[in-house]
Coordinates of N, CA and C in Angstrom, one line a residue:
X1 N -34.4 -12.7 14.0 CA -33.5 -11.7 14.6 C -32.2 -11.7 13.9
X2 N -31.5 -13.3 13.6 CA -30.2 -13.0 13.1 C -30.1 -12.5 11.6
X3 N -31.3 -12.2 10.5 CA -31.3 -12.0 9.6 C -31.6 -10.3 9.2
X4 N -32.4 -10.1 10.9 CA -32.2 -8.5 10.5 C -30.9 -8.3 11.1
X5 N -30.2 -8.5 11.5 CA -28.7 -8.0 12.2 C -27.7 -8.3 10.8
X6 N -27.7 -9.0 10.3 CA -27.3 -9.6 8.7 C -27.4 -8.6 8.3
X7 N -28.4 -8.1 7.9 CA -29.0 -7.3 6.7 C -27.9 -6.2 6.8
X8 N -29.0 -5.8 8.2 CA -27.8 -4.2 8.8 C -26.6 -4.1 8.9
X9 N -25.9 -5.7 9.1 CA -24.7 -5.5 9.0 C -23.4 -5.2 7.5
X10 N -24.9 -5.8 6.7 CA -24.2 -5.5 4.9 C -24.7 -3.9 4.7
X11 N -25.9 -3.6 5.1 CA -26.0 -2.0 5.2 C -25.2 -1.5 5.3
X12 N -24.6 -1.9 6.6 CA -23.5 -0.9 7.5 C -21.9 -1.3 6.6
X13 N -21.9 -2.0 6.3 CA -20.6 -2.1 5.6 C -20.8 -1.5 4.5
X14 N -21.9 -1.5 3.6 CA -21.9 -1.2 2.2 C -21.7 1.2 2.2
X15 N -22.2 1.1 3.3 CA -22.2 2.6 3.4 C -21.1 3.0 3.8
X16 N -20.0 2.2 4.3 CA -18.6 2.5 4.7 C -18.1 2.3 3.6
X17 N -17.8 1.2 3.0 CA -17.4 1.7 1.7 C -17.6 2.3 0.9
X18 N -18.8 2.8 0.8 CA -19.1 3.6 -0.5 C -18.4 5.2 0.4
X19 N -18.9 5.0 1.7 CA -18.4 6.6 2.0 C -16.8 6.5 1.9
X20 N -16.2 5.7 1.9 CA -14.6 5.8 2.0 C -14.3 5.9 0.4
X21 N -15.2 5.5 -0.3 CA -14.3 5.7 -2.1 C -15.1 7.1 -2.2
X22 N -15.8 7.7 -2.0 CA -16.3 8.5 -2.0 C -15.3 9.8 -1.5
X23 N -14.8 9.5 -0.4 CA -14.0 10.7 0.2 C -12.4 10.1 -0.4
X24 N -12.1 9.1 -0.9 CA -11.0 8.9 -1.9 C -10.9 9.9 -3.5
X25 N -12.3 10.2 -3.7 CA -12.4 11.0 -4.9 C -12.6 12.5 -4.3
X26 N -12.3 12.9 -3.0 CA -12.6 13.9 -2.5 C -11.1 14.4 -2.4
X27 N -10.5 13.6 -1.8 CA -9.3 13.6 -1.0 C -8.1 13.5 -2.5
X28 N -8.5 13.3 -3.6 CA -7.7 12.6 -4.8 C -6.7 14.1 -5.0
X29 N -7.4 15.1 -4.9 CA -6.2 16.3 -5.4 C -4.8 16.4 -4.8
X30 N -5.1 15.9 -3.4 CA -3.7 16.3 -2.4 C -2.7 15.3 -2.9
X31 N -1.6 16.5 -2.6 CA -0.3 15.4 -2.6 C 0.1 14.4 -2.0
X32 N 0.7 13.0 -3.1 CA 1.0 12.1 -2.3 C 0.1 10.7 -3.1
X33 N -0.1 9.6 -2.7 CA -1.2 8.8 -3.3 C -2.7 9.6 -2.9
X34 N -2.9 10.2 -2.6 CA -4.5 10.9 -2.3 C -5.1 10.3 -2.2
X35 N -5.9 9.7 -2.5 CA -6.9 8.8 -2.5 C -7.6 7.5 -2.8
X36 N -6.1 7.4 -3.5 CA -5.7 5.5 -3.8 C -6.2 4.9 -2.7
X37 N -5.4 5.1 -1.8 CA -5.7 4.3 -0.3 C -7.1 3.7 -0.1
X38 N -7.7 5.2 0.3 CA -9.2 5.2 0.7 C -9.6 3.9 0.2
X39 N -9.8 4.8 -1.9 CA -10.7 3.9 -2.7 C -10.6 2.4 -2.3
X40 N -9.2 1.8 -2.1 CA -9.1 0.4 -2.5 C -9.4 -0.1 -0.8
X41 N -9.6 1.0 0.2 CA -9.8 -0.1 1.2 C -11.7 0.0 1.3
X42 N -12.3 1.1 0.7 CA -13.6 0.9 0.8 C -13.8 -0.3 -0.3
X43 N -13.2 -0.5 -1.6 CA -13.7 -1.3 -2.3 C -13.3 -2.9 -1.9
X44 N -12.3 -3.0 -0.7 CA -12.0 -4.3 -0.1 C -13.4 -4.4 0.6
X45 N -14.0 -3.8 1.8 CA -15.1 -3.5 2.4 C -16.0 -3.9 1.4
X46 N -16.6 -3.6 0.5 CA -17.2 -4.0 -0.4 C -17.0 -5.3 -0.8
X47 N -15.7 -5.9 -0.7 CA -15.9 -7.1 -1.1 C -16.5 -8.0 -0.4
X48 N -16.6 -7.6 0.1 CA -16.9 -9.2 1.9 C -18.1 -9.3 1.3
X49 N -18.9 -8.7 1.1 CA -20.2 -9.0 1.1 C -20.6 -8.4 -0.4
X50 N -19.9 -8.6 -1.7 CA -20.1 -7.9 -3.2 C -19.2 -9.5 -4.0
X51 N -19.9 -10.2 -4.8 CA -18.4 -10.7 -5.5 C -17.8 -10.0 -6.8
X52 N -19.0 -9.0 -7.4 CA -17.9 -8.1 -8.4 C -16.6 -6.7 -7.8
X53 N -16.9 -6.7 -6.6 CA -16.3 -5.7 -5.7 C -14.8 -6.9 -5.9
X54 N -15.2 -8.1 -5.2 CA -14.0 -8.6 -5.1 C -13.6 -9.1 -6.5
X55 N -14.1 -9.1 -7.5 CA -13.5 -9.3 -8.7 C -12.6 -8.4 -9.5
X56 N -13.1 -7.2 -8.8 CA -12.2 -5.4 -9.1 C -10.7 -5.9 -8.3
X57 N -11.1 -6.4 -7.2 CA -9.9 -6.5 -6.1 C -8.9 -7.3 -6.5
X58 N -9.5 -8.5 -7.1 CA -8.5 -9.8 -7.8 C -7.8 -9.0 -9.2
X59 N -8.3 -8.2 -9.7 CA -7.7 -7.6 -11.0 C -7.0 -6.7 -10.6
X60 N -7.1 -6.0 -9.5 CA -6.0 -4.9 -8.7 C -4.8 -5.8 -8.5
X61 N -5.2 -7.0 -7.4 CA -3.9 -7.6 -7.1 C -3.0 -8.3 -8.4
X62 N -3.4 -8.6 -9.6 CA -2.8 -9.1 -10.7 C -2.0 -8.1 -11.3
X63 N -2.7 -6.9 -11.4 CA -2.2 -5.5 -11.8 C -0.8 -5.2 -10.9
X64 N -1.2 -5.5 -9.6 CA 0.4 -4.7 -9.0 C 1.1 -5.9 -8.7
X65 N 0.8 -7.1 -8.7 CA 1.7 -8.0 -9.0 C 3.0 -8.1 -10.4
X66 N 2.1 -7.7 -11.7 CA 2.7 -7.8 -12.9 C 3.5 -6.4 -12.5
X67 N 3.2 -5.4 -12.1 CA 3.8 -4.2 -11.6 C 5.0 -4.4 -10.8
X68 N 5.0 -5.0 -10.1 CA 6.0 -5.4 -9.1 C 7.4 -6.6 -9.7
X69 N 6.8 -7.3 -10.7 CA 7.4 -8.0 -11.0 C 8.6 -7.1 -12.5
X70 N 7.6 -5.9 -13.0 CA 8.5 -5.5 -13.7 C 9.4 -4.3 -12.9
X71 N 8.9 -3.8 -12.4 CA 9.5 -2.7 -11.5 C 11.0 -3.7 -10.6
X72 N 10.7 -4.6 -9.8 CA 12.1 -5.2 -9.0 C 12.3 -6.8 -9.8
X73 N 13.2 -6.1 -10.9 CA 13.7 -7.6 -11.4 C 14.8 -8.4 -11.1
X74 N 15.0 -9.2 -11.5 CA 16.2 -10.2 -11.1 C 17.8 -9.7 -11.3
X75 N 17.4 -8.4 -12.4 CA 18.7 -7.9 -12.9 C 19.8 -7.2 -12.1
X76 N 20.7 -8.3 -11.7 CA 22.1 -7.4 -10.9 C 22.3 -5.9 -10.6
X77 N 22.1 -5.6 -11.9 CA 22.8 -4.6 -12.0 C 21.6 -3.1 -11.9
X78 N 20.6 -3.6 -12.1 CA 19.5 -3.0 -11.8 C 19.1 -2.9 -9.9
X79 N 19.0 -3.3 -9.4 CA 19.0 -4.0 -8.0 C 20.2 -3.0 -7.4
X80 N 21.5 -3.3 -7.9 CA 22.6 -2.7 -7.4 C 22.2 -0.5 -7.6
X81 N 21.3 -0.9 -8.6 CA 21.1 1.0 -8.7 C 20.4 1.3 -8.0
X82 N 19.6 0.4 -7.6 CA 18.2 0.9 -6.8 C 18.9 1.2 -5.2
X83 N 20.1 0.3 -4.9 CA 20.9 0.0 -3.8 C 21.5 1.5 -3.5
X84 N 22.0 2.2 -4.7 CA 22.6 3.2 -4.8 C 21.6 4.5 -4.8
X85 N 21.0 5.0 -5.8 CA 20.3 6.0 -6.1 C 19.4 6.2 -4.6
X86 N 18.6 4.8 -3.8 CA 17.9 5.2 -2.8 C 18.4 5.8 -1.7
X87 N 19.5 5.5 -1.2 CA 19.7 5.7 0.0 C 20.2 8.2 0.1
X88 N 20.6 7.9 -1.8 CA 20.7 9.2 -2.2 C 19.7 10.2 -2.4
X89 N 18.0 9.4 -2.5 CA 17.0 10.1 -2.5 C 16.1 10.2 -1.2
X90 N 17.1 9.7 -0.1 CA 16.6 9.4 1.2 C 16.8 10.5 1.4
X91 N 18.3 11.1 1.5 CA 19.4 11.9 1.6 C 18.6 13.3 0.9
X92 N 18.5 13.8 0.2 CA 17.9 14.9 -0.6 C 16.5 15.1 -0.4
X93 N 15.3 14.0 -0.1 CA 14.4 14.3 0.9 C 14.0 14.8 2.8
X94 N 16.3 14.6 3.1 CA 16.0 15.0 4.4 C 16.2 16.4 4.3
X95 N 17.1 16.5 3.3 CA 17.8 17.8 3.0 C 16.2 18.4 2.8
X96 N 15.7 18.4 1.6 CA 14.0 19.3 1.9 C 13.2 19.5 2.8
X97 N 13.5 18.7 3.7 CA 12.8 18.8 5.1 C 13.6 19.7 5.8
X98 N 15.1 19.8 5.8 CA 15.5 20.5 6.8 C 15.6 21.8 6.1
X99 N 15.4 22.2 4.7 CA 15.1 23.4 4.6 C 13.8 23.9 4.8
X100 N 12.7 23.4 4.5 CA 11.0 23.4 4.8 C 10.8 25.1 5.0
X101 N 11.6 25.7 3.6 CA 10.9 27.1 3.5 C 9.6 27.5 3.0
X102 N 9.0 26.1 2.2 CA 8.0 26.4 1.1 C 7.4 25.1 1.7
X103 N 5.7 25.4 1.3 CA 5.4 23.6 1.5 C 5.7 22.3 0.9
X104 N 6.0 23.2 -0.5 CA 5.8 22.2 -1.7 C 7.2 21.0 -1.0
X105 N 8.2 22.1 -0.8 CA 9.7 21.5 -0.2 C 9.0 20.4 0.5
X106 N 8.6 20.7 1.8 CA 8.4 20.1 2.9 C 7.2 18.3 1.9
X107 N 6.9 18.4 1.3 CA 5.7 17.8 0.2 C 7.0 16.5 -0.7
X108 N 8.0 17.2 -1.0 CA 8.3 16.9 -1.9 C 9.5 16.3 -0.8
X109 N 10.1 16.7 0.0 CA 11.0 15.8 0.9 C 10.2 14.2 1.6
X110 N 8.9 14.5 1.8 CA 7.8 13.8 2.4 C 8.1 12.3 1.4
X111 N 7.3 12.9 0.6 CA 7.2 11.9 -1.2 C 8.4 11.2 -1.3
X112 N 9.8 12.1 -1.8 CA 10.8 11.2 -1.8 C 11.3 10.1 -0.8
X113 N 11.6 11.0 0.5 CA 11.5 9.4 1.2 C 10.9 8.2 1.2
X114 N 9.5 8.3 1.0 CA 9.0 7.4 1.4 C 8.9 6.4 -0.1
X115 N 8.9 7.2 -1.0 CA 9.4 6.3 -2.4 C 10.4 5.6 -2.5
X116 N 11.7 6.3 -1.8 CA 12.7 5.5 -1.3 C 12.7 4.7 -0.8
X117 N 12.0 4.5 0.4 CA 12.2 3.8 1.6 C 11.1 2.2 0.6
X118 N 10.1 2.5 0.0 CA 9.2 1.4 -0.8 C 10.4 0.9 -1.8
X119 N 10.9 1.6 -2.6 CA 12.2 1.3 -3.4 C 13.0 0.0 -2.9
X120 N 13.4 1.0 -1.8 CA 14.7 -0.1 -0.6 C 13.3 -1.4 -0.6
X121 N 12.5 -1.5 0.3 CA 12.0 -2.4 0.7 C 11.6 -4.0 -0.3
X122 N 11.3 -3.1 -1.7 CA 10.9 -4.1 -2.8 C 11.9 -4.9 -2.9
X123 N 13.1 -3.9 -3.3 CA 14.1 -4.4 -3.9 C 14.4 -6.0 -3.6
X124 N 15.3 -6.5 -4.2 CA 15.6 -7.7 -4.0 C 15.1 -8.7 -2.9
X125 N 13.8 -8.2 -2.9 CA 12.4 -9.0 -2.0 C 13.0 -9.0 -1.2
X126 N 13.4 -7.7 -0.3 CA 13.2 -7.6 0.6 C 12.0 -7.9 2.1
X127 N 11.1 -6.9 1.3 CA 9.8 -7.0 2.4 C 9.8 -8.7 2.3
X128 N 9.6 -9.2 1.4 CA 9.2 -11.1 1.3 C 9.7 -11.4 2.3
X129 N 11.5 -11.3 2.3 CA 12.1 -12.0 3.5 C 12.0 -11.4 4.7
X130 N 11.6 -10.1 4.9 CA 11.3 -9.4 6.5 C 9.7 -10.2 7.1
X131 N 8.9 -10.7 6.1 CA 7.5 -11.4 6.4 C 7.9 -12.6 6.8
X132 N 8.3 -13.0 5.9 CA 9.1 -14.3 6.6 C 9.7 -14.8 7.8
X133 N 10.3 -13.8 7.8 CA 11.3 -13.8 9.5 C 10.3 -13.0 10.3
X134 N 8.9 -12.7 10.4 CA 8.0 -12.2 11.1 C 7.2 -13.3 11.6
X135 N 6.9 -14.0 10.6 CA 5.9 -15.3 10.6 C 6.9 -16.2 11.3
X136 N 8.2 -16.4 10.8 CA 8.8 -17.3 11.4 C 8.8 -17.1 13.2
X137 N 9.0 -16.2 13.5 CA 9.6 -15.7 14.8 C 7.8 -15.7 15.8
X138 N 6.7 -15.5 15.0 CA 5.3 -15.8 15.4 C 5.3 -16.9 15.6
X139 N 5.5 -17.6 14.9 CA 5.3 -19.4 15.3 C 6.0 -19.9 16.0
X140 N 7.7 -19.2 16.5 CA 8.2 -19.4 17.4 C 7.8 -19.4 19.2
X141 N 7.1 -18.0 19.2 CA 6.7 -17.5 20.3 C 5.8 -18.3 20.8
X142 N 4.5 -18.7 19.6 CA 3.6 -19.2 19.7 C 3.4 -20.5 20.5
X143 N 4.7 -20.9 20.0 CA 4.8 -22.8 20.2 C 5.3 -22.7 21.9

């Protein structure tokens, strides 16, 4: 009995993923990441029970690592622009929202913020130290 419940359970997963990268190449026209998302959480799904799935996965994560490392560098004075120009593209995507004559506006106010707001967050490892003081304050509670 536990090997048919096994089986069905890799069935059932393998058809979620496939249906979710599947509606990631559906969904890929709209604005925005489109269907990035999807793809990479059907092909995490795929991994639990695939190891070339998770082998796509390990070369994704190496990929936006090296990405990440050239995108938020150590450089002062780079850091200090990102400090600057974001909080300006926060600013000019509220502004398109508060005009929201056209969609594209309302599309394009959308996008910038939240480019911004990722921008802000990278930056000088930010998110690193907000996880940190997450986890820290978990193990506080915990104890």
């Amino acid at each position: 009995m536990k090997k048919v419940f096994k089986f069905w359970k890799i069935v059932l997963f393998d058809i979620a993923g496939v249906a979710l990268m599947i509606l990631a190449i559906a969904t890929g026209w709209l604005p925005g990441p489109g269907g990035i998302p999807l793809f990479i959480v059907g092909l995490s799904i795929l991994a639990i029970h695939h190891d070339w799935a998770q082998k796509w996965i390990d070369k994704l994560k190496d990929y936006v690592e090296k990405a990440t490392k050239q995108i938020f560098t150590d450089d002062k004075d780079v850091q200090l622009a990102y400090d600057i120009i974001c909080p300006l593209m926060i600013a000019g995507g509220i502004y398109l929202l508060w005009l929201h004559n056209a969609t594209w506006q309302i599309t394009a106010g959308i996008f910038t913020i939240i480019i911004a707001l990722t921008i802000l967050t990278g930056n000088r490892n930010r998110a690193h130290k907000l996880t940190q003081r997450f986890k820290k304050r978990h193990k506080q509670h915990k104890n």
